[in-house]
């Protein structure tokens, strides 16, 4: 079990906003951070996604969040995801989308120049979804 000492409300808020980060043991976090020092953003995200898969963080999701993750996998394109899932309840949809990204279960990337949104799911996690093991 990981413990984090907080000295003030600001630090507590940071911990709560990024609590998924604390599912990784201290040693794994430090090794990953050191390993990622010279990697670009997408490679760094891939390393954290692999750690997330290793720690099976999808088990921390509730049923609706799991279904949202499955919908992302099956719908694939941002337009379909947005119009068929997120648009139904945009506050909840974006909240779950960003939570999955913070948990490193997906890679959510918006190109600032073109406005295109790309969502990537680790192949190992895709296999679990496809085989109905999640």
PDB file of N, CA, C and O in Angstrom, residues 5-15:
ATOM      1  N   UNK A   5       2.124  11.661   2.281  1.00  0.00           N
ATOM      2  CA  UNK A   5       1.911  12.667   3.313  1.00  0.00           C
ATOM      3  C   UNK A   5       1.655  14.004   2.633  1.00  0.00           C
ATOM      4  O   UNK A   5       2.394  14.412   1.743  1.00  0.00           O
ATOM      5  N   UNK A   6       0.591  14.671   3.035  1.00  0.00           N
ATOM      6  CA  UNK A   6       0.279  15.984   2.480  1.00  0.00           C
ATOM      7  C   UNK A   6       0.307  17.020   3.588  1.00  0.00           C
ATOM      8  O   UNK A   6      -0.114  16.757   4.704  1.00  0.00           O
ATOM      9  N   UNK A   7       0.855  18.165   3.263  1.00  0.00           N
ATOM     10  CA  UNK A   7       1.036  19.216   4.261  1.00  0.00           C
ATOM     11  C   UNK A   7      -0.043  20.284   4.196  1.00  0.00           C
ATOM     12  O   UNK A   7      -0.262  21.007   5.160  1.00  0.00           O
ATOM     13  N   UNK A   8      -0.707  20.399   3.052  1.00  0.00           N
ATOM     14  CA  UNK A   8      -1.700  21.466   2.909  1.00  0.00           C
ATOM     15  C   UNK A   8      -2.788  21.031   1.930  1.00  0.00           C
ATOM     16  O   UNK A   8      -2.697  19.975   1.308  1.00  0.00           O
ATOM     17  N   UNK A   9      -3.798  21.846   1.813  1.00  0.00           N
ATOM     18  CA  UNK A   9      -4.942  21.518   0.946  1.00  0.00           C
ATOM     19  C   UNK A   9      -4.560  21.481  -0.532  1.00  0.00           C
ATOM     20  O   UNK A   9      -5.093  20.675  -1.283  1.00  0.00           O
ATOM     21  N   UNK A  10      -3.672  22.365  -0.929  1.00  0.00           N
ATOM     22  CA  UNK A  10      -3.255  22.390  -2.330  1.00  0.00           C
ATOM     23  C   UNK A  10      -2.615  21.069  -2.715  1.00  0.00           C
ATOM     24  O   UNK A  10      -2.935  20.492  -3.760  1.00  0.00           O
ATOM     25  N   UNK A  11      -1.724  20.576  -1.859  1.00  0.00           N
ATOM     26  CA  UNK A  11      -1.064  19.293  -2.131  1.00  0.00           C
ATOM     27  C   UNK A  11      -2.084  18.159  -2.094  1.00  0.00           C
ATOM     28  O   UNK A  11      -2.032  17.242  -2.913  1.00  0.00           O
ATOM     29  N   UNK A  12      -3.023  18.203  -1.178  1.00  0.00           N
ATOM     30  CA  UNK A  12      -4.064  17.171  -1.101  1.00  0.00           C
ATOM     31  C   UNK A  12      -4.889  17.164  -2.380  1.00  0.00           C
ATOM     32  O   UNK A  12      -5.205  16.101  -2.920  1.00  0.00           O
ATOM     33  N   UNK A  13      -5.222  18.349  -2.891  1.00  0.00           N
ATOM     34  CA  UNK A  13      -5.987  18.444  -4.131  1.00  0.00           C
ATOM     35  C   UNK A  13      -5.201  17.841  -5.289  1.00  0.00           C
ATOM     36  O   UNK A  13      -5.765  17.109  -6.114  1.00  0.00           O
ATOM     37  N   UNK A  14      -3.895  18.102  -5.353  1.00  0.00           N
ATOM     38  CA  UNK A  14      -3.056  17.513  -6.407  1.00  0.00           C
ATOM     39  C   UNK A  14      -3.060  15.990  -6.327  1.00  0.00           C
ATOM     40  O   UNK A  14      -3.155  15.317  -7.348  1.00  0.00           O
ATOM     41  N   UNK A  15      -2.966  15.464  -5.121  1.00  0.00           N
ATOM     42  CA  UNK A  15      -2.963  14.012  -4.942  1.00  0.00           C
ATOM     43  C   UNK A  15      -4.297  13.419  -5.380  1.00  0.00           C
ATOM     44  O   UNK A  15      -4.338  12.426  -6.097  1.00  0.00           O
TER      45      UNK A  15
END
